[in-house]
Short mmCIF file of C-alpha atoms in Angstrom, two decimals:
data_model
loop_
_atom_site.label_atom_id
_atom_site.label_comp_id
_atom_site.label_asym_id
_atom_site.label_seq_id
_atom_site.Cartn_x
_atom_site.Cartn_y
_atom_site.Cartn_z
CA MET P 1 0.00 0.00 0.00
CA LYS P 2 2.85 2.30 0.86
CA GLU P 3 4.47 1.45 -2.44
CA SER P 4 1.26 2.31 -4.25
CA ASP P 5 1.12 5.64 -2.50
CA GLU P 6 4.69 6.32 -3.51
CA ILE P 7 3.97 5.50 -7.11
CA GLU P 8 0.88 7.65 -7.08
CA SER P 9 2.70 10.59 -5.54
CA ARG P 10 5.56 10.27 -8.01
CA LEU P 11 3.16 10.16 -10.92
CA ALA P 12 1.12 13.04 -9.58
CA ALA P 13 4.30 15.09 -9.27
CA LEU P 14 4.67 14.94 -13.03
CA ARG P 15 2.91 17.74 -14.83
CA PRO P 16 1.82 17.25 -18.41
CA ILE P 17 2.78 20.03 -20.77
CA ASP P 18 0.08 22.49 -21.67
CA PRO P 19 -1.48 22.27 -25.09
CA SER P 20 -0.02 24.63 -27.64
CA LEU P 21 -3.26 26.44 -28.32
CA ASP P 22 -3.80 30.03 -29.31
CA ARG P 23 -5.92 31.09 -26.38
CA ASP P 24 -7.39 34.16 -28.05
CA ALA P 25 -8.28 32.23 -31.17
CA LEU P 26 -9.89 29.53 -29.08
CA MET P 27 -11.96 32.01 -27.10
CA TYR P 28 -13.01 33.74 -30.29
CA ARG P 29 -14.12 30.47 -31.82
CA ALA P 30 -15.95 29.55 -28.64
CA GLY P 31 -17.79 32.85 -28.63
CA TYR P 32 -18.65 32.51 -32.28
CA ALA P 33 -20.00 28.99 -31.71
CA ALA P 34 -22.07 30.19 -28.75
CA GLY P 35 -23.56 33.06 -30.74
CA ARG P 36 -24.33 30.84 -33.67
CA THR P 37 -26.16 28.38 -31.46
CA THR P 38 -28.22 31.20 -29.97
CA ALA P 39 -29.24 32.47 -33.38
CA MET P 40 -30.30 29.06 -34.62
CA PRO P 41 -33.69 27.62 -33.69
CA SER P 42 -33.49 24.89 -31.15
CA ARG P 43 -33.47 21.27 -32.18
CA VAL P 44 -36.80 20.70 -30.44
CA PHE P 45 -38.38 23.49 -32.47
CA ARG P 46 -36.99 22.12 -35.71
CA THR P 47 -38.15 18.63 -34.80
CA GLY P 48 -41.62 19.97 -34.10
CA GLN P 49 -41.70 21.74 -37.43
CA ALA P 50 -40.62 18.60 -39.23
CA ALA P 51 -43.25 16.54 -37.43
CA ALA P 52 -45.99 19.03 -38.31
CA LEU P 53 -44.95 18.99 -41.95
CA ALA P 54 -44.92 15.19 -42.01
CA VAL P 55 -48.40 15.00 -40.50
CA ALA P 56 -49.71 17.56 -42.98
CA ALA P 57 -48.21 15.64 -45.89
CA ALA P 58 -49.65 12.36 -44.64
CA ALA P 59 -53.10 13.94 -44.24
CA THR P 60 -52.95 15.32 -47.78
CA VAL P 61 -51.98 11.95 -49.22
CA LEU P 62 -54.77 10.23 -47.31
CA LEU P 63 -57.25 12.82 -48.47
CA LEU P 64 -56.32 12.27 -52.09
CA ARG P 65 -56.42 8.50 -51.78
CA VAL P 66 -59.85 8.15 -50.12
CA PRO P 67 -62.23 6.74 -52.82
CA PRO P 68 -65.46 8.61 -53.47
CA GLU P 69 -68.48 7.27 -51.65
CA PRO P 70 -70.39 4.77 -53.88
CA ALA P 71 -73.84 5.84 -55.04
CA ARG P 72 -76.53 4.42 -52.80
CA PRO P 73 -79.36 2.49 -54.48
CA ASP P 74 -82.73 4.17 -54.45
CA PRO P 75 -84.78 3.05 -51.50
CA ALA P 76 -87.67 0.73 -52.21
CA PRO P 77 -90.76 2.71 -53.03
CA VAL P 78 -92.98 3.04 -50.01
CA ALA P 79 -96.57 2.34 -50.59
CA SER P 80 -98.60 5.45 -50.14
CA GLN P 81 -101.31 5.64 -47.55
CA ALA P 82 -103.95 5.87 -50.27
CA SER P 83 -102.87 2.61 -51.85
CA ILE P 84 -102.94 0.86 -48.47
CA ILE P 85 -106.48 2.05 -47.92
CA ASP P 86 -107.48 0.84 -51.37
CA GLN P 87 -106.03 -2.63 -50.76
CA ASP P 88 -107.33 -3.25 -47.22
CA PRO P 89 -111.14 -3.41 -47.03
CA LEU P 90 -111.16 -2.83 -43.27
CA ALA P 91 -109.02 0.22 -43.66
CA ARG P 92 -111.28 1.44 -46.40
CA TRP P 93 -114.25 1.05 -44.15
CA LEU P 94 -112.53 2.83 -41.25
CA GLU P 95 -111.87 5.81 -43.48
CA ARG P 96 -115.53 6.36 -43.99
CA PRO P 97 -117.36 9.09 -42.01
CA ALA P 98 -117.44 8.39 -38.32
CA MET P 99 -121.19 8.16 -37.85
CA THR P 100 -122.28 5.14 -39.77
CA ARG P 101 -125.27 3.00 -39.83
CA PRO P 102 -125.16 -0.60 -38.78
CA GLU P 103 -125.79 -1.73 -42.31
CA SER P 104 -122.73 0.09 -43.42
CA LEU P 105 -120.52 -2.14 -41.31
CA PRO P 106 -118.23 -4.28 -43.37
CA PRO P 107 -119.42 -7.78 -43.94
CA GLU P 108 -117.98 -10.65 -41.89
CA ALA P 109 -116.01 -11.83 -44.85
CA VAL P 110 -114.25 -8.51 -45.01
CA ILE P 111 -113.56 -8.50 -41.29
CA GLY P 112 -112.35 -12.05 -41.55
CA GLN P 113 -109.60 -10.95 -43.85
CA SER P 114 -108.30 -8.93 -40.94
CA SER P 115 -108.41 -11.62 -38.32
CA ASP P 116 -106.52 -9.57 -35.81
CA ARG P 117 -109.32 -7.05 -35.74
CA ILE P 118 -112.19 -9.40 -34.85
CA THR P 119 -112.26 -8.10 -31.32
CA ALA P 120 -112.41 -4.56 -32.59
CA ARG P 121 -115.34 -5.50 -34.79
CA THR P 122 -117.28 -6.91 -31.84
CA LEU P 123 -116.64 -3.84 -29.75
CA LEU P 124 -117.68 -1.59 -32.58
CA ASP P 125 -120.94 -3.47 -33.02
CA GLN P 126 -121.77 -3.05 -29.38
CA LEU P 127 -120.96 0.65 -29.40
CA LEU P 128 -123.05 1.30 -32.48
CA SER P 129 -126.08 -0.57 -31.13
CA GLU P 130 -125.88 1.31 -27.87
CA SER P 131 -125.60 4.67 -29.58
CA ILE P 132 -128.59 3.91 -31.78
CA THR P 133 -130.62 2.85 -28.77
CA LEU P 134 -129.71 5.89 -26.70
CA ASN P 135 -130.26 8.39 -29.49
CA PRO P 136 -133.90 9.44 -29.26
CA SER P 137 -133.85 11.52 -32.40
CA GLY P 138 -132.12 8.90 -34.45
CA ASP P 139 -133.82 7.28 -37.34
CA LYS P 140 -133.67 3.82 -35.81
CA ALA P 141 -134.68 4.78 -32.27
CA MET B 1 -28.67 25.20 -16.28
CA PRO B 2 -27.33 28.35 -17.97
CA ARG B 3 -25.26 28.30 -21.10
CA PRO B 4 -21.53 27.69 -20.80
CA ASP B 5 -19.84 31.07 -20.62
CA HIS B 6 -16.36 32.17 -21.53
CA LYS B 7 -15.21 31.94 -17.92
CA LEU B 8 -16.00 28.25 -17.82
CA ILE B 9 -14.16 27.64 -21.09
CA ALA B 10 -11.12 29.61 -19.97
CA GLY B 11 -11.13 27.90 -16.59
CA LEU B 12 -11.22 24.46 -18.13
CA LEU B 13 -8.40 25.38 -20.46
CA ASP B 14 -6.27 26.71 -17.62
CA ARG B 15 -6.90 23.94 -15.13
CA HIS B 16 -7.29 20.92 -17.38
CA GLY B 17 -5.61 21.85 -20.65
CA GLY B 18 -2.50 19.78 -20.03
CA ALA B 19 -4.37 16.79 -18.67
CA LEU B 20 -6.89 16.94 -21.50
CA ALA B 21 -4.12 16.91 -24.07
CA LEU B 22 -2.38 14.09 -22.24
CA TYR B 23 -5.66 12.20 -22.15
CA ALA B 24 -6.17 12.68 -25.89
CA SER B 25 -2.60 11.66 -26.64
CA GLN B 26 -3.51 8.12 -25.65
CA TRP B 27 -5.36 7.79 -28.95
CA THR B 28 -4.06 10.45 -31.27
CA SER B 29 -0.82 12.23 -32.00
CA GLU B 30 -2.69 15.52 -32.44
CA PRO B 31 -4.26 15.96 -29.03
CA ASP B 32 -4.26 19.76 -29.02
CA ASP B 33 -6.76 19.90 -31.83
CA CYS B 34 -9.06 17.56 -29.95
CA VAL B 35 -8.89 19.74 -26.86
CA GLN B 36 -9.65 22.87 -28.84
CA GLU B 37 -12.58 21.32 -30.69
CA ALA B 38 -14.00 19.91 -27.49
CA LEU B 39 -13.93 23.32 -25.80
CA VAL B 40 -15.57 24.95 -28.80
CA GLU B 41 -18.19 22.24 -28.76
CA LEU B 42 -18.83 22.96 -25.09
CA ALA B 43 -19.30 26.64 -25.89
CA SER B 44 -21.96 25.79 -28.45
CA GLN B 45 -24.08 23.86 -25.95
CA ARG B 46 -27.42 25.41 -25.02
CA THR B 47 -27.12 24.30 -21.41
CA THR B 48 -24.08 23.62 -19.29
CA PRO B 49 -23.56 19.88 -18.75
CA ARG B 50 -24.10 18.59 -15.24
CA SER B 51 -20.37 17.96 -14.91
CA PRO B 52 -18.53 20.11 -17.46
CA VAL B 53 -15.17 18.55 -16.60
CA ALA B 54 -16.35 15.00 -17.21
CA TRP B 55 -18.20 16.16 -20.32
CA VAL B 56 -15.08 17.72 -21.82
CA TYR B 57 -12.96 14.65 -21.12
CA CYS B 58 -15.61 12.49 -22.73
CA VAL B 59 -15.73 14.68 -25.84
CA VAL B 60 -11.94 14.85 -26.03
CA LYS B 61 -11.80 11.07 -25.97
CA ARG B 62 -14.42 10.75 -28.67
CA ARG B 63 -12.67 13.26 -30.89
CA ALA B 64 -9.28 11.68 -30.28
CA MET B 65 -10.59 8.25 -31.19
CA ASN B 66 -12.26 9.63 -34.30
CA ALA B 67 -9.04 11.35 -35.29
CA ALA B 68 -7.11 8.15 -34.73
CA ARG B 69 -9.52 6.19 -36.86
CA ALA B 70 -9.37 8.78 -39.61
CA GLY B 71 -5.60 9.00 -39.58
CA ARG B 72 -4.80 5.34 -38.90
CA ARG B 73 -2.39 6.32 -36.18
CA ARG B 74 0.08 3.78 -34.99
CA ARG B 75 0.19 2.74 -31.39
CA ASN B 76 3.90 3.49 -31.09
CA ARG B 77 3.38 7.06 -32.16
CA GLU B 78 0.64 7.48 -29.61
CA GLN B 79 2.80 6.08 -26.83
CA GLU B 80 5.58 8.42 -27.83
CA ALA B 81 3.26 11.42 -27.77
CA PHE B 82 2.01 10.35 -24.37
CA ARG B 83 5.56 10.02 -22.99
CA ARG B 84 6.65 13.37 -24.35
CA ARG B 85 3.75 15.15 -22.74
CA LEU B 86 4.76 13.91 -19.33
CA LEU B 87 8.52 14.06 -19.66
CA ASP B 88 9.05 17.35 -21.45
CA ARG B 89 8.22 19.18 -18.27
CA GLN B 90 10.34 17.66 -15.54
CA GLY B 91 9.09 17.32 -12.03
CA PRO B 92 11.07 17.39 -8.83
CA VAL B 93 11.90 13.70 -9.08
CA ASP B 94 14.89 12.17 -10.80
CA PRO B 95 14.32 12.37 -14.57
CA SER B 96 15.66 8.90 -15.25
CA SER B 97 13.31 7.26 -12.77
CA ASN B 98 10.48 9.38 -14.12
CA ALA B 99 11.18 8.06 -17.58
CA ALA B 100 10.94 4.49 -16.38
CA LEU B 101 7.69 5.23 -14.59
CA VAL B 102 6.19 7.01 -17.56
CA ASP B 103 7.26 4.15 -19.79
CA ALA B 104 5.43 1.81 -17.51
CA VAL B 105 2.31 3.98 -17.60
CA SER B 106 2.38 4.27 -21.37
CA GLN B 107 2.54 0.50 -21.69
CA LEU B 108 -0.39 -0.13 -19.40
CA ASP B 109 -3.62 -1.59 -20.59
CA PRO B 110 -5.42 1.37 -22.25
CA ILE B 111 -8.48 1.23 -19.97
CA HIS B 112 -6.26 1.17 -16.86
CA ARG B 113 -4.09 3.98 -18.18
CA GLU B 114 -7.18 6.02 -19.00
CA ALA B 115 -8.38 5.80 -15.41
CA ILE B 116 -4.96 6.76 -14.06
CA VAL B 117 -4.67 9.78 -16.36
CA LEU B 118 -8.10 11.02 -15.38
CA ARG B 119 -7.49 10.49 -11.67
CA LEU B 120 -3.91 11.62 -11.25
CA TRP B 121 -3.49 14.36 -13.82
CA GLY B 122 -7.07 15.30 -14.52
CA GLY B 123 -7.93 15.36 -10.84
CA LEU B 124 -11.34 13.86 -11.52
CA THR B 125 -13.31 12.10 -8.85
CA LEU B 126 -14.33 8.50 -9.38
CA ALA B 127 -17.87 9.67 -10.13
CA GLU B 128 -16.57 12.05 -12.78
CA ILE B 129 -14.36 9.32 -14.23
CA SER B 130 -17.36 7.03 -14.48
CA GLU B 131 -19.32 9.76 -16.26
CA ALA B 132 -16.48 10.57 -18.63
CA THR B 133 -15.80 6.96 -19.56
CA GLY B 134 -19.37 5.72 -19.44
CA VAL B 135 -18.83 3.00 -16.86
CA ALA B 136 -20.03 2.47 -13.31
CA THR B 137 -18.17 4.17 -10.49
CA SER B 138 -17.12 0.80 -9.09
CA THR B 139 -15.72 -0.18 -12.49
CA ALA B 140 -13.78 3.07 -12.70
CA ALA B 141 -12.35 2.47 -9.23
CA ARG B 142 -11.45 -1.11 -10.13
CA ARG B 143 -9.68 0.01 -13.30
CA TYR B 144 -7.71 2.63 -11.45
CA GLU B 145 -6.65 0.18 -8.75
CA ALA B 146 -5.72 -2.42 -11.35
CA GLY B 147 -3.53 0.12 -13.16
CA ILE B 148 -1.78 1.15 -9.99
CA SER B 149 -1.23 -2.50 -9.06
CA ALA B 150 0.28 -3.20 -12.47
CA LEU B 151 2.59 -0.19 -12.07
CA ARG B 152 3.58 -1.32 -8.60
CA GLU B 153 4.54 -4.74 -9.90
CA GLN B 154 6.60 -3.23 -12.69
CA TRP B 155 8.15 -0.77 -10.29
CA SER B 156 9.10 -3.55 -7.87
CA SER B 157 10.66 -5.69 -10.57
CA SER B 158 12.59 -2.75 -12.05
CA SER B 159 13.83 -1.78 -8.57
CA THR B 160 15.00 -5.34 -7.99
CA HIS B 161 16.81 -5.34 -11.32
CA SER B 162 18.53 -2.04 -10.58
CA GLU B 163 19.58 -3.25 -7.11
CA ASN B 164 20.99 -6.47 -8.55
CA ALA B 165 22.86 -4.54 -11.17
#
């Protein structure tokens, strides 16, 4: 250990020669480099600019490459309300004036075509009979 | 951290100029240029490095190695440049024994010699050496100790030879 210390102290006693540099020239160059760096935009700023340009270019390319939307086929023609009324006898009957006579009720055969409305037919019959009975000025009363 | 100012550059040149050139002379026979370029590079930094001393040594090494690669320097020329930098300015010790010691240092394993140069002549701490060389602090300490051990062995054998003679 003592020997190591001796070696270290002997080596440390040696002084390397100074570099043969022109101090003024070096300081001038250093100042010039510092000023140049200040004048230039930072790397982060330049990177941001480059990224923005890349994104803009990519967006433009994508915009140009998107195919036009294909023409949609015309929707199936929807049957008009008038045609539905013409085709359905029960609907045709319901479109008649509200106050009807019993004989104007649709025949059973017509009602039968609309099986889901049998209950409605029965109710309607009852209502009409009652209204005729309760109406003193009615023709049938 | 503020920008490196001219005081920092001048201080590094005054305090570490010789050691930086000695450090660079391990790889190139034109170490002064490496020192100058490294200091100019430091001046162009936007912020001062955490450890400017370690930073400059690191840059000097990189530039010296690049210069060596570009110029295809020969190892003998580098060793000669290294020796001259230490021997041209004589210390208080006997010049002949200094020459033997410097010879021994110049023939050390490069990674051991690098640690010794940084520690003894650069005056860097082990932490700064680790930052400059890019190794762990423990590795830097191990390299330094290994270099000193190798020098001690050479020194012992040379002393024995001289006593026998």
